[in-house]
XYZ file of C-alpha atoms in Angstrom:
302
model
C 94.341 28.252 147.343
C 97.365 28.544 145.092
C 96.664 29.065 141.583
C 99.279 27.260 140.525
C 97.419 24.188 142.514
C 94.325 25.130 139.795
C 96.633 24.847 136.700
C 98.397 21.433 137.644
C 94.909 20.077 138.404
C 93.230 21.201 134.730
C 96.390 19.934 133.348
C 95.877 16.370 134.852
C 92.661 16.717 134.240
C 93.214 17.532 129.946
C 95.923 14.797 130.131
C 94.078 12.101 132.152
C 97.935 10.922 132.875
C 100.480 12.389 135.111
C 103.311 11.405 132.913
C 101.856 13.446 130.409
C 100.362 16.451 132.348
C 103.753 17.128 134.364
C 105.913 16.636 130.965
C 103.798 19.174 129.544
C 103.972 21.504 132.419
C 107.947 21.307 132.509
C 108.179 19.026 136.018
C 108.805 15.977 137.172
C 105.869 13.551 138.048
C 106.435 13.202 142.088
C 105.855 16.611 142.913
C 102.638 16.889 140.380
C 101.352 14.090 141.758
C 102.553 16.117 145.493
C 100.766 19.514 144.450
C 97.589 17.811 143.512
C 97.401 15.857 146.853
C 98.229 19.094 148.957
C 95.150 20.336 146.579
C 92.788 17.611 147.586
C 93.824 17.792 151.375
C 92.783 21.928 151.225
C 89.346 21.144 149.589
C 89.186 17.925 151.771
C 87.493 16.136 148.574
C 89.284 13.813 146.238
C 88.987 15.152 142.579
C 90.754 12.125 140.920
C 90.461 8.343 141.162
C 93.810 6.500 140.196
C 95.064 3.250 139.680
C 97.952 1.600 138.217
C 96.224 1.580 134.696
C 94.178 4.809 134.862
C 93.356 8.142 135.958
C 89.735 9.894 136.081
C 87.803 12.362 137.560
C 85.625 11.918 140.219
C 81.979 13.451 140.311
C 83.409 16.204 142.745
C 86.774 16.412 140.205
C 84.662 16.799 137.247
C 82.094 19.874 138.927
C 85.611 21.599 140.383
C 86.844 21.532 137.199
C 84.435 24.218 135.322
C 84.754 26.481 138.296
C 88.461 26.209 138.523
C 88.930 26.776 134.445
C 86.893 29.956 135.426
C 88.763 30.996 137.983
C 92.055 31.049 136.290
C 90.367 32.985 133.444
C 89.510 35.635 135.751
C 92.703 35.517 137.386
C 94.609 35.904 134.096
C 91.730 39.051 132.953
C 92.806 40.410 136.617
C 96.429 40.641 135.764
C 95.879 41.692 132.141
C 93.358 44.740 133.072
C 96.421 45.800 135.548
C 98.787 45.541 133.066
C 96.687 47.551 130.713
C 96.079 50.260 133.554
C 99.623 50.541 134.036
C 100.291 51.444 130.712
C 97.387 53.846 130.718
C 94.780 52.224 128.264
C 92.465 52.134 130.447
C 91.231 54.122 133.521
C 89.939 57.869 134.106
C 91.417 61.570 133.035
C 90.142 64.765 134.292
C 91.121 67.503 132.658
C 90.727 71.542 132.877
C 90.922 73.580 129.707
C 90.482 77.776 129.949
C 87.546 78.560 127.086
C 89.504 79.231 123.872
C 91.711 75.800 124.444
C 89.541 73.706 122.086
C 89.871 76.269 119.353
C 93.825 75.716 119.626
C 94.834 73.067 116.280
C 97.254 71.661 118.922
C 94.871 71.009 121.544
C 91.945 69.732 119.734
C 94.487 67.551 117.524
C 95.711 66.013 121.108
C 92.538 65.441 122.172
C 91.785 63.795 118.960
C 94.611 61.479 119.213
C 94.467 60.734 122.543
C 90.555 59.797 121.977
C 91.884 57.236 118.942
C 94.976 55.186 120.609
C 93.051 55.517 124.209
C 89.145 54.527 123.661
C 88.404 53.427 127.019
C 90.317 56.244 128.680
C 86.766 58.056 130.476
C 87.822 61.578 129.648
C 86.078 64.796 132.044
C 86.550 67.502 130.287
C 85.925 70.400 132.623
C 86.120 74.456 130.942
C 87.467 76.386 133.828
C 88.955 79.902 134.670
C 92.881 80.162 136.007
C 92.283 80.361 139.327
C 89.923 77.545 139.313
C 92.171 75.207 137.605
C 94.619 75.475 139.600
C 92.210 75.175 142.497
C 90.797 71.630 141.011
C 95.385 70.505 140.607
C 95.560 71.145 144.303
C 92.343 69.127 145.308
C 93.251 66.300 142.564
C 89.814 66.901 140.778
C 91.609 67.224 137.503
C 94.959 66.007 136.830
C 95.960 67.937 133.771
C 95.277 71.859 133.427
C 95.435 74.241 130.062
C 95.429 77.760 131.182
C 96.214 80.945 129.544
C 98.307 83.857 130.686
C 101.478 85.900 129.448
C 104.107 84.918 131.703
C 104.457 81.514 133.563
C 101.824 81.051 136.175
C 103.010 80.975 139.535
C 102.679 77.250 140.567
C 103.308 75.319 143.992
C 106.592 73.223 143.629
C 104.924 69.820 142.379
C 103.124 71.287 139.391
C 104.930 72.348 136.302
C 104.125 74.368 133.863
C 105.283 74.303 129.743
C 104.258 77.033 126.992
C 101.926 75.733 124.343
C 101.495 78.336 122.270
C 102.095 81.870 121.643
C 99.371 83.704 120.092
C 98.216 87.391 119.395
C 95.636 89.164 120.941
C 92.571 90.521 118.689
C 89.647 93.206 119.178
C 86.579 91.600 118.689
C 83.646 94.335 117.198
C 80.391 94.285 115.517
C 81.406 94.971 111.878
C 79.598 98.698 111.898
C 81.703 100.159 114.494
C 84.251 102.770 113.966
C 87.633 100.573 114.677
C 86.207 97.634 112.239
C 86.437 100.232 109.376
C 89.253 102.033 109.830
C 92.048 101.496 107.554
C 94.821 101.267 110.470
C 94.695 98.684 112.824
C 93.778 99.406 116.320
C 95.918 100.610 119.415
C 95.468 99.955 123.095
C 95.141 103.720 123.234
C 92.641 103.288 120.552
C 90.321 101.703 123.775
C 90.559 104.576 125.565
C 86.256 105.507 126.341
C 85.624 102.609 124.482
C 82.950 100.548 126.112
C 84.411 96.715 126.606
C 82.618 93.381 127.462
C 85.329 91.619 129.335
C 85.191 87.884 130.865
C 84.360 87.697 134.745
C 87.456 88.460 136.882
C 87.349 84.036 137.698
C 86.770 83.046 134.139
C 89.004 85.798 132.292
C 91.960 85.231 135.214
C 95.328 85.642 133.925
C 94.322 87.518 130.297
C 92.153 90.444 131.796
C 95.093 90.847 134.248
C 97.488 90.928 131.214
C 95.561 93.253 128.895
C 94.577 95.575 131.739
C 98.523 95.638 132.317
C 98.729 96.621 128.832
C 96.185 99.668 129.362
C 98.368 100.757 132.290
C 101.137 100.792 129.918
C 99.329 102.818 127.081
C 97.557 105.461 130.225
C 94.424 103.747 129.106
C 91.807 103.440 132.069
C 89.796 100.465 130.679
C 86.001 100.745 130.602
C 84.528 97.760 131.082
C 80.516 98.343 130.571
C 80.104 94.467 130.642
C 80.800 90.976 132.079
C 80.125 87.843 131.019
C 81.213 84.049 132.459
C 81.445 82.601 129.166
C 82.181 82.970 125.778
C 78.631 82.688 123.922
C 77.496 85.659 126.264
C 80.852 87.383 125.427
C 80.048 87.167 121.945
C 76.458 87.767 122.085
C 77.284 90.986 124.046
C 79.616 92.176 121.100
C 77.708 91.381 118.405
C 74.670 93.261 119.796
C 76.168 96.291 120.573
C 77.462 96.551 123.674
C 80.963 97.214 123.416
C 84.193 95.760 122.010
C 85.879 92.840 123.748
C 89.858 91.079 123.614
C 90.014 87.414 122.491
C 93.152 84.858 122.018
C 93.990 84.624 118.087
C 92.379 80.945 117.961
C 89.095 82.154 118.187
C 88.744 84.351 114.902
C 87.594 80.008 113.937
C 84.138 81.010 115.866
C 82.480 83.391 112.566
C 79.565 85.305 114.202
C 77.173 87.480 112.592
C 77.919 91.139 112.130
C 81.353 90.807 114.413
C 84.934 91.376 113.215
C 88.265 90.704 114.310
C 91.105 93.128 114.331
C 94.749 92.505 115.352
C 96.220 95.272 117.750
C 99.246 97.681 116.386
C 101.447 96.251 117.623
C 100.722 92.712 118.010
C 99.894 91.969 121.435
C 100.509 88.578 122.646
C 98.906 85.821 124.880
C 100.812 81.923 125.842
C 98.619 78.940 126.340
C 100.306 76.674 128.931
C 99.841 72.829 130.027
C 100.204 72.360 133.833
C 100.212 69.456 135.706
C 101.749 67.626 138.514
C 104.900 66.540 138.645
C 103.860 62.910 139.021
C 101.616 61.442 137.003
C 98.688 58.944 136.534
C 99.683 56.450 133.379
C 96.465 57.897 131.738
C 97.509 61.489 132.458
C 101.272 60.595 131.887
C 100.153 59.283 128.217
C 98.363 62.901 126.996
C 100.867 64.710 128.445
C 103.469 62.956 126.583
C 101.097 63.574 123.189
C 100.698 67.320 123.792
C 104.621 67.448 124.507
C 105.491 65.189 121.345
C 103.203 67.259 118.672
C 104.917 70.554 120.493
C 108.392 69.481 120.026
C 107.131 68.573 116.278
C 106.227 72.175 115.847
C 108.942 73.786 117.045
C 111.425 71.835 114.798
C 109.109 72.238 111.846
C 109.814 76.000 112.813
């Protein structure tokens, strides 16, 4: 059934007149009066009675009529929830963020933004390590990673990778420990013997393999007494004693008792990156294009 065949017949039907009807539908009366009759020959009912004088509904025409009005209506919310999926206002985004992410004014501004223009998007947020985002890009469980590492990760031809953010590295110690006090800021070599609560080699992927880099440079053989999978335990560990840890800038926001913050001498640096594939889902497409437009904001600002 053509739904065209459904909008000529509620037409005659509104008009009660095919003069009227096809003059308001743009046509010519003959092949109204043709499209109605190829109508009635598909439902093998007649829906109108006509004579010279008049034109009416009959009892079937008048119960098709309801269901047909319906059907158009549904027809025309088909098309228009397509439309809207297209241009990525509605429909699903998974997406992978490495621990500190949210802490990043960037990130949760984008996430923000994205929540206000895109209500009905479903965002699955998922924190993950490195490895494990990347893992969840190749199996299309998320669509849209933030990872952190110092150089570029090494990515698979369709993904693609852009630098968020630099930031600098911090020591993280409970506020009665020797290196909070001290007057000069703290060294690599300063590490050296130091007891360190590190993230797990999956969740701390590409920054423990940075800052132990960084050890090998300063003849530091790092001592990690500690490992934790996320970053309450990491914390917790720290502020009870247990050793020192490394954390991205961005997360000096997160004030726990008796724990202080030190930048390294020199600064030591970590990037924040935004990976995805190459082609992208109108939903994914859409934050992408946020995160991109506030970065290019920032960099001309700077």
């Amino acid at each position: 059934m053509d739904l065209r065949h459904l909008r000529y017949f509620l037409c005659v039907a509104d008009e009660m007149h095919f003069g009227r009807a096809a003059a308001r539908l743009g046509i010519s009366q003959p092949p109204l009066s043709q499209q109605i009759r190829a109508l009635e020959d598909e439902l093998g009912v007649r829906l109108f009675d006509r004579t010279s004088r008049r034109v009416r509904l009959t009892r079937a025409g008048e119960l098709f009529a309801p269901e047909a009005r319906l059907a158009l209506q549904q027809a025309d919310y088909a098309a228009h929830t397509a439309r809207r999926a297209q241009r990525g206002e509605i429909g699903r985004l998974a997406l992978g963020f490495t621990a500190s992410a949210p802490f990043v004014p960037k990130i949760s501004q984008a996430l923000y933004h994205f929540r206000q223009a895109h209500p009905e998007v479903e965002l699955k947020l998922e924190e993950l390590g490195r490895d494990e985002q990347l893992d969840a890009l190749a199996q299309n469980e998320i669509e849209v990673a933030i990872i952190r590492g110092f150089g570029k990760p090494l990515l698979s031809s369709d993904l693609t990778a852009t630098c968020l953010i630099e930031e600098s590295m911090v020591l993280a110690l409970r506020e009665d420990h020797p290196l909070a006090t001290r007057d000069l800021d703290p060294t690599i070599a300063d590490l050296r013997d130091e007891p360190l609560v590190l993230y797990s080699a999956a969740a701390g992927a590409g920054f423990n393999e940075h800052f132990f880099w960084l050890c090998e440079q300063a003849a530091v053989q790092p001592r990690v007494a500690h490992e934790a999978n996320g970053l309450a335990t990491l914390l917790g560990l720290v502020a009870a004693g247990f050793g020192a840890t490394i954390l991205a800038e961005s997360l000096v926001r997160l004030h726990v008792d008796n724990l202080v913050y030190r930048q390294f001498s020199p600064p030591l640096e970590t990037r924040l990156w935004l990976v995805h594939h190459a082609q992208l889902s109108p939903t994914a497409r859409n934050f992408v294009e946020l995160v991109q437009r506030s970065n290019a904001v920032e960099d001309a600002a700077v």
